[in-house]
mmCIF file of C-alpha atoms in Angstrom:
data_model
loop_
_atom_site.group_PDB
_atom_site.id
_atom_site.type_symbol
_atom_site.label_atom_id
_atom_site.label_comp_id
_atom_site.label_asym_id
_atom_site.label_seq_id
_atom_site.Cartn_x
_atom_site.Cartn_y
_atom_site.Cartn_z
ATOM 1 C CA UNK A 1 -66.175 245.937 208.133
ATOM 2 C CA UNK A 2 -65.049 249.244 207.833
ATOM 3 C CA UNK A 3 -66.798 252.122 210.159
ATOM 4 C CA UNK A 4 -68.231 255.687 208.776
ATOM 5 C CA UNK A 5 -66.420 258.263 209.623
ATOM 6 C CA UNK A 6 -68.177 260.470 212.007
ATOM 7 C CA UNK A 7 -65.790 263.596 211.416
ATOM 8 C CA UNK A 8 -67.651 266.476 211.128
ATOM 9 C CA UNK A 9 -67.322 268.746 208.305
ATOM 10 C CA UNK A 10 -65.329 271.812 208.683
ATOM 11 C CA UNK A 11 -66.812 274.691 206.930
ATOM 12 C CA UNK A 12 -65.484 276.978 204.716
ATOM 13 C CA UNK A 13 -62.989 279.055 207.309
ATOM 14 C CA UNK A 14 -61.829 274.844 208.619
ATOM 15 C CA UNK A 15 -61.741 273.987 204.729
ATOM 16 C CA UNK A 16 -59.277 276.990 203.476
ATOM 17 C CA UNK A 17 -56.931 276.449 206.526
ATOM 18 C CA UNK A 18 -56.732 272.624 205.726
ATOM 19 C CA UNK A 19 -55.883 273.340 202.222
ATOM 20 C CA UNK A 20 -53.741 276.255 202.308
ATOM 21 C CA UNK A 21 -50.923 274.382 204.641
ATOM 22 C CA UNK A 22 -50.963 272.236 201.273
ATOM 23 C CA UNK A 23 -48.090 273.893 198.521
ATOM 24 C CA UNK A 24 -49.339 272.216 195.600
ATOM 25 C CA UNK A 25 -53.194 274.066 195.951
ATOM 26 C CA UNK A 26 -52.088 277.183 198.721
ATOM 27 C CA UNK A 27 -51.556 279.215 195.093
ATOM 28 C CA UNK A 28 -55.061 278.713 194.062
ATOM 29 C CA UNK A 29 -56.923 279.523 197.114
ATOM 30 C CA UNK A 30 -57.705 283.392 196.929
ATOM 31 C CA UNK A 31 -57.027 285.362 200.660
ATOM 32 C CA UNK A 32 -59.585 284.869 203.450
ATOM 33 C CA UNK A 33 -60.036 284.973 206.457
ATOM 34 C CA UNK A 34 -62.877 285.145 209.303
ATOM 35 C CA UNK A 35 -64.929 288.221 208.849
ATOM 36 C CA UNK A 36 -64.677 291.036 211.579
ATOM 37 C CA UNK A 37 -65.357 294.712 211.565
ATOM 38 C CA UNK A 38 -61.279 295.116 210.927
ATOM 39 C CA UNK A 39 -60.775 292.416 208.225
ATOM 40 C CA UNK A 40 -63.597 293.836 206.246
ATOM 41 C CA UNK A 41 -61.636 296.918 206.570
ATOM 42 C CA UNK A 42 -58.541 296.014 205.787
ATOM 43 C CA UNK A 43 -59.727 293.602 202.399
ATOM 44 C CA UNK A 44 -61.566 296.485 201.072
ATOM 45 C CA UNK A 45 -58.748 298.887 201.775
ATOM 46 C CA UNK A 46 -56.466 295.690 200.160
ATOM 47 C CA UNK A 47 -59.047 294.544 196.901
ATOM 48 C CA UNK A 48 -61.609 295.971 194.589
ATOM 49 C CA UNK A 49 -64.141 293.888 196.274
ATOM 50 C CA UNK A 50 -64.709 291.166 198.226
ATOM 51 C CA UNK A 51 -67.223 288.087 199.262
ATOM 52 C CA UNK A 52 -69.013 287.530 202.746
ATOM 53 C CA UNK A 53 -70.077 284.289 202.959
ATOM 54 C CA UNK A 54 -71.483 282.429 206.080
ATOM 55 C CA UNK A 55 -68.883 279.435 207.195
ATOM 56 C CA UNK A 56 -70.978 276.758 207.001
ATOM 57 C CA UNK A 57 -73.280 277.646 203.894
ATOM 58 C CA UNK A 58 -74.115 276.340 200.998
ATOM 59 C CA UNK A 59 -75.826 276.657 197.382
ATOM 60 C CA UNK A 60 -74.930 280.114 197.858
ATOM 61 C CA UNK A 61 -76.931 280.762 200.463
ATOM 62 C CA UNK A 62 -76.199 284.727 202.088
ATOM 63 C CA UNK A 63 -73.059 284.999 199.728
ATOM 64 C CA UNK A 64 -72.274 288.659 199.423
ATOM 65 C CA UNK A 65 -70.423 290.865 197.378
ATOM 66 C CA UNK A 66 -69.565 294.228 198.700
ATOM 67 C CA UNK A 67 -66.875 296.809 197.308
ATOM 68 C CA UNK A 68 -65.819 300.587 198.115
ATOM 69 C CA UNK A 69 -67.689 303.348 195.775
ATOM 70 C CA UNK A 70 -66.730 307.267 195.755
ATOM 71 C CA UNK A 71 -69.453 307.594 198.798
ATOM 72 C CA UNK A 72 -68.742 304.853 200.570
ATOM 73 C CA UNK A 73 -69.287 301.170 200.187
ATOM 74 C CA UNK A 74 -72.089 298.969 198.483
ATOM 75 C CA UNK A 75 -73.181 295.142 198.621
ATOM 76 C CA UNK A 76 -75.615 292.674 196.945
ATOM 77 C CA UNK A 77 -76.853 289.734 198.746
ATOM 78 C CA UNK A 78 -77.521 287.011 196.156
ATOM 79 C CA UNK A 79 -79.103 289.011 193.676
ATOM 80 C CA UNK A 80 -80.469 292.300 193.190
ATOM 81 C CA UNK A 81 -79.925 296.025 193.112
ATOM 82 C CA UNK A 82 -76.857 297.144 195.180
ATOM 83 C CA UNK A 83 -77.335 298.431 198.675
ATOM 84 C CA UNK A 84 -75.187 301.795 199.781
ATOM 85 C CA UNK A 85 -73.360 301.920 203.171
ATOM 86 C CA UNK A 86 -72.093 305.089 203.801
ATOM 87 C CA UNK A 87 -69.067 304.095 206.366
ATOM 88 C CA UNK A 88 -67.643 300.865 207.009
ATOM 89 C CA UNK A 89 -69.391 300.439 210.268
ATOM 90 C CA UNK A 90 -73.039 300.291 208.025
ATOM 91 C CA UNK A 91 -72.073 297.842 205.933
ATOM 92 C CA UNK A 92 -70.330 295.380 208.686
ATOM 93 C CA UNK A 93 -74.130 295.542 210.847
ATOM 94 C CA UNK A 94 -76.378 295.240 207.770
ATOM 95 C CA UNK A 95 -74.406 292.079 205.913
ATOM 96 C CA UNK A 96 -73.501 290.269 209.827
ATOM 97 C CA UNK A 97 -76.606 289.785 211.416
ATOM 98 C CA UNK A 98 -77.013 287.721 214.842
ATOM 99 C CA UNK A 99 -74.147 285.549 215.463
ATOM 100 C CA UNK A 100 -73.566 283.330 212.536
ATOM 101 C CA UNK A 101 -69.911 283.324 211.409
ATOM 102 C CA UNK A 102 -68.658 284.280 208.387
ATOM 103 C CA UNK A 103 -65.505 284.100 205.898
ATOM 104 C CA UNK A 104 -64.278 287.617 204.324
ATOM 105 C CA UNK A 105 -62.658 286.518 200.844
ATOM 106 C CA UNK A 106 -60.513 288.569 197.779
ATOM 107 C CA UNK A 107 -62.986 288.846 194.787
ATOM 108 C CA UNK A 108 -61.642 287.350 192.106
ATOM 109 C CA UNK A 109 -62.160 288.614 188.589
ATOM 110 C CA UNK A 110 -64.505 286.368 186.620
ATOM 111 C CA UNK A 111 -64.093 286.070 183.414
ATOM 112 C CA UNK A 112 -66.977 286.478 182.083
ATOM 113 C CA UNK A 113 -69.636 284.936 179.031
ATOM 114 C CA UNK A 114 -71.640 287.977 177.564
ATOM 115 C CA UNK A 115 -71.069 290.004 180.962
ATOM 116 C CA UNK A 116 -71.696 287.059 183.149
ATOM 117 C CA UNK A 117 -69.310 285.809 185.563
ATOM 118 C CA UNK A 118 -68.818 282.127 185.096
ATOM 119 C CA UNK A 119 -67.277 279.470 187.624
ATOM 120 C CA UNK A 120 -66.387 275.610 187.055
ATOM 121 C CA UNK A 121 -67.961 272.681 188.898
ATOM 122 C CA UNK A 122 -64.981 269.979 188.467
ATOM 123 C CA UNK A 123 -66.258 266.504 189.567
ATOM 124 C CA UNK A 124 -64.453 263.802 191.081
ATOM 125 C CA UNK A 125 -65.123 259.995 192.296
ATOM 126 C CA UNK A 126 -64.365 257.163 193.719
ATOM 127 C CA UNK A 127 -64.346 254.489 190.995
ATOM 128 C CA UNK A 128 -64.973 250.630 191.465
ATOM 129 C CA UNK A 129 -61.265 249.911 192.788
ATOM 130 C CA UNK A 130 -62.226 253.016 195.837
ATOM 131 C CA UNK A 131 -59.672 255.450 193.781
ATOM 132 C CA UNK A 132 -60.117 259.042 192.986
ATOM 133 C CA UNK A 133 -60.869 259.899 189.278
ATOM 134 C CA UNK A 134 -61.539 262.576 187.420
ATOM 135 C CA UNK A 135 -65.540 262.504 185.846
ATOM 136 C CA UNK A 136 -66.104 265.763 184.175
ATOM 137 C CA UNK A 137 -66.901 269.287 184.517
ATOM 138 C CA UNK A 138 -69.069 271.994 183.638
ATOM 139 C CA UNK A 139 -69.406 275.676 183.363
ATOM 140 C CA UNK A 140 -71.975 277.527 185.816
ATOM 141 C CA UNK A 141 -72.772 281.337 184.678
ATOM 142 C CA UNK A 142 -74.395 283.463 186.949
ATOM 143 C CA UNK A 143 -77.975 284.958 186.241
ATOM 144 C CA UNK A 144 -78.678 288.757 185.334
ATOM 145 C CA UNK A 145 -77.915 290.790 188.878
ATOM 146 C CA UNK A 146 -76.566 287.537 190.618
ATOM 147 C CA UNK A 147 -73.341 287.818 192.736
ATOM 148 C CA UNK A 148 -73.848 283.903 192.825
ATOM 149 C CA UNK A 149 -73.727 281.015 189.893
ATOM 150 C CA UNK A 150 -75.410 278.527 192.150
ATOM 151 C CA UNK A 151 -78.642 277.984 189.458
ATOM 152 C CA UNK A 152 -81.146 277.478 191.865
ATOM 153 C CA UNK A 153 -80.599 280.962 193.819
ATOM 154 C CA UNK A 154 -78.592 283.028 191.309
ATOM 155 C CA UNK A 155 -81.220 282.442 188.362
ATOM 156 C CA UNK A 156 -78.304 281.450 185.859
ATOM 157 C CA UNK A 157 -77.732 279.088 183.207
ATOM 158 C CA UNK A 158 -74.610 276.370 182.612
ATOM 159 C CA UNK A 159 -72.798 275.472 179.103
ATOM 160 C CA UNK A 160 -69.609 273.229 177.945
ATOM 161 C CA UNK A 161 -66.500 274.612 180.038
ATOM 162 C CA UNK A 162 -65.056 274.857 176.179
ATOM 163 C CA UNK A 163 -67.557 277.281 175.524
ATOM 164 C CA UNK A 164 -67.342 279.315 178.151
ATOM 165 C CA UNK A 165 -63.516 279.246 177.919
ATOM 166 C CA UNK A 166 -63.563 280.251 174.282
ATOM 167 C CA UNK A 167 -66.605 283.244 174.752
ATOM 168 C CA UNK A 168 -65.031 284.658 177.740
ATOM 169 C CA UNK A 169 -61.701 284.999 176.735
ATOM 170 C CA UNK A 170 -61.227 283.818 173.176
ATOM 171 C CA UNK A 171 -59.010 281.445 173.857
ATOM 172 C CA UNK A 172 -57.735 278.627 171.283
ATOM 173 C CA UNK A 173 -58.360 274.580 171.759
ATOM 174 C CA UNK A 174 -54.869 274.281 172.826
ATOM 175 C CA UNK A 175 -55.044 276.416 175.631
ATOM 176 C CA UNK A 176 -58.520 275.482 176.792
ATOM 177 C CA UNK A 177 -56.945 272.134 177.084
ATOM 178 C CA UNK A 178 -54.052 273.169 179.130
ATOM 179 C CA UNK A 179 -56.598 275.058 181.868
ATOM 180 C CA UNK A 180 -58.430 272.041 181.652
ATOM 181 C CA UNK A 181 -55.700 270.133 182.814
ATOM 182 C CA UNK A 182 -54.062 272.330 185.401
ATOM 183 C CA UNK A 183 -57.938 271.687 186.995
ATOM 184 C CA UNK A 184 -57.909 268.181 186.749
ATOM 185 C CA UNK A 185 -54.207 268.082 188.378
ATOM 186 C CA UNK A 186 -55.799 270.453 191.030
ATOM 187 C CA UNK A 187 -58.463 268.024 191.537
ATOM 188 C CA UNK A 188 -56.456 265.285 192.005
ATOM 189 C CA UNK A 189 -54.324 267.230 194.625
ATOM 190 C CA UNK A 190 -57.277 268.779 196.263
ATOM 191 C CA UNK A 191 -58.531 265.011 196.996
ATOM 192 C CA UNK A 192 -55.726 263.136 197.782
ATOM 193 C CA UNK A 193 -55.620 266.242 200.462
ATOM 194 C CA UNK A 194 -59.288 265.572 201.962
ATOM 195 C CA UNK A 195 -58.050 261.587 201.963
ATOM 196 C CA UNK A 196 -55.946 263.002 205.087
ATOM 197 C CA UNK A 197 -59.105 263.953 206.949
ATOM 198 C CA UNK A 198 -62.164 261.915 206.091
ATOM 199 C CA UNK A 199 -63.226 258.970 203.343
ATOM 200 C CA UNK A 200 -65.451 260.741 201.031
ATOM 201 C CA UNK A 201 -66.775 259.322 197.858
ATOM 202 C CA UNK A 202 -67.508 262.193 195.225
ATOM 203 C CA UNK A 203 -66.148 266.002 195.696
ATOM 204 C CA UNK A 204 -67.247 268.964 193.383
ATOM 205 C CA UNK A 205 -64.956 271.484 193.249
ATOM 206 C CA UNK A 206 -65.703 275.496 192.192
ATOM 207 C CA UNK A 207 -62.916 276.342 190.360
ATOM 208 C CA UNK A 208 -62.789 280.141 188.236
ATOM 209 C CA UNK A 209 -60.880 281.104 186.010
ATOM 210 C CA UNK A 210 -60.073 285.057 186.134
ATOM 211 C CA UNK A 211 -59.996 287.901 183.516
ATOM 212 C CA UNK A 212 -56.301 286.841 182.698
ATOM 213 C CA UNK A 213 -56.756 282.770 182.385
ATOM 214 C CA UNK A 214 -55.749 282.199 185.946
ATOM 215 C CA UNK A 215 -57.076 279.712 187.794
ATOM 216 C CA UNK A 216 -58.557 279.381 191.186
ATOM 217 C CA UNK A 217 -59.895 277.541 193.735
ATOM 218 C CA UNK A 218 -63.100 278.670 195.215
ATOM 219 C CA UNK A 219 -64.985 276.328 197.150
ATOM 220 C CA UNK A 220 -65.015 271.910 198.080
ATOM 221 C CA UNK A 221 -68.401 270.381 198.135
ATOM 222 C CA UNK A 222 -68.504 266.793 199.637
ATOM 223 C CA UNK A 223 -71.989 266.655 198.592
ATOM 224 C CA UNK A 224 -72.505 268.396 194.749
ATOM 225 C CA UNK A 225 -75.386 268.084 192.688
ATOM 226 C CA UNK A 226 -75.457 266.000 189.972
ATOM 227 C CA UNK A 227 -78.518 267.992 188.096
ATOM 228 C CA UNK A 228 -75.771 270.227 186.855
ATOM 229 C CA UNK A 229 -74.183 267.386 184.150
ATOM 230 C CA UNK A 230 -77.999 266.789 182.797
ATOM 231 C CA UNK A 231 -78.230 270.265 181.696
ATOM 232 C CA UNK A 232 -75.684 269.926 179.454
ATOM 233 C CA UNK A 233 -76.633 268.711 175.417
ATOM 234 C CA UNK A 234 -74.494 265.900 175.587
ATOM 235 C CA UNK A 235 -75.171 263.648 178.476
ATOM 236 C CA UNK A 236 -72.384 261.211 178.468
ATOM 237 C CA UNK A 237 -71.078 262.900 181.744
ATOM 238 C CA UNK A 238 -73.682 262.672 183.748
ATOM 239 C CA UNK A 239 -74.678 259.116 182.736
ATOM 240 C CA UNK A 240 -71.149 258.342 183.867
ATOM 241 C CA UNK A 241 -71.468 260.522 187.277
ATOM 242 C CA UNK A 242 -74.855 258.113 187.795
ATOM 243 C CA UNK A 243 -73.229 254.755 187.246
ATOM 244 C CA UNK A 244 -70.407 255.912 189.656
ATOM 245 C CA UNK A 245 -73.138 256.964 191.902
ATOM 246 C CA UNK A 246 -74.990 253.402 191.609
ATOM 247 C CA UNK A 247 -72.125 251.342 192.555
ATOM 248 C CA UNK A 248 -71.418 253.258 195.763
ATOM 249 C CA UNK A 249 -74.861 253.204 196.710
ATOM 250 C CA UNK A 250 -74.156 249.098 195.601
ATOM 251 C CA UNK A 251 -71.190 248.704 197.689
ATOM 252 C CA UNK A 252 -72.907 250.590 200.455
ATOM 253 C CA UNK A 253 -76.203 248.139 200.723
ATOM 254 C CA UNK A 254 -73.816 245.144 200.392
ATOM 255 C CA UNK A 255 -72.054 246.259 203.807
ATOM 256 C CA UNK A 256 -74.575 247.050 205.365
ATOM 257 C CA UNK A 257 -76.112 243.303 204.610
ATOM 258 C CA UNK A 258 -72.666 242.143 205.632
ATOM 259 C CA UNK A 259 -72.962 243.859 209.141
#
């Protein structure tokens, strides 16, 4: 009988260092790095804007978004109306408190669906023969003052990855298809990559695709919601995401009565 694998997870800083030694996905991953008082510095003096997010959160829990203004700098935690910092030192105490650690990451530019940044939840699975395959994916758009697209938290909405594709930046079936694809090829790499490192059976991935129809890589979830496929009109994608889910749980009792 094969054992679990007790290898803890690595967080987000553990996660982009494990994929960016990787040259097939390193292009997608935007910079980051751990957050100090000098890295928050330098990535605002570097980008627009940038996100804080705590290295072992999820569901957008504390995810920030702070950029540089005319007087200084602002952030929003979550949701809500900005908050002003006027020096760098401000805005590093009032978005790191106590001694959680945090990444510091380039803000990529959304495109967007009616002024709403938009990300991609790309699922993948292990199907009966234990390989990786691709299930389906869906469009998550943030919620009206959200920095976040998480629904819970960020208060937004999703919609057919088609549709947000051809809203956001009018682009024809053709090319949707082709972003589509380079996703799905991502997913596969991205995968085959945690294979090296632990035996998981589903991964989510948070893919974006920016103002100019590039794609990126934003986060790996070993444990994504499912809820997300049942909010879309047609449900064949989440009934398949529940029989892949049944038949691991299957194999998984059967083992266990094995043992």
């Amino acid at each position: 009988m094969n054992k679990p694998d007790r290898r803890p997870e690595m967080g987000k800083w553990g996660l982009w260092k494990f994929f960016s030694s990787v040259r097939s996905i390193r292009p997608f991953l935007p910079p980051t790095t751990l957050l100090t008082r000098s890295s928050l510095a330098a990535y605002l003096a570097n980008y627009k804007a940038v996100y804080i997010k705590p290295t072992g959160g999820c569901q957008g829990r504390g995810v920030i978004r702070a950029w540089k203004t005319d007087s200084g700098y602002s952030f929003v935690r979550e949701r809500g109306a900005p908050v002003a910092c006027p020096s760098i030192d401000d805005l590093y105490r009032k978005i790191k408190p106590g001694g959680r650690s945090y990444i510091v990451q380039k803000a990529i530019r959304l495109a967007e669906v009616a002024g709403r940044p938009f990300d991609i939840r790309l699922m993948m699975m292990r199907g009966p023969d234990g390989k990786w395959q691709y299930v389906g994916m869906v469009a998550k758009v943030a919620g009206p003052g959200s920095v976040i697209t998480n629904l819970g938290r960020g208060k937004g909405y999703v919609t057919e990855v088609e549709t947000a594709l051809r809203r956001s930046l009018g682009l024809r079936p053709q090319a949707i298809e082709a972003v589509k694809q380079q996703m799905i090829r991502l997913g596969y790499d991205t995968c085959r990559r945690f294979d090296d490192y632990k035996r998981y059976w589903q991964i989510g991935l948070d893919l974006a695709v920016d103002k100019r129809g590039n794609v990126w890589m934003i986060e790996e979830n070993t444990g994504p919601a499912h809820f997300l496929f049942a909010k879309l009109r047609d449900k064949s994608t989440y009934r398949k995401i529940r029989q892949f889910a049944k038949a691991h749980w299957a194999r998984g009792r059967r083992r266990v009565a094995a043992s």
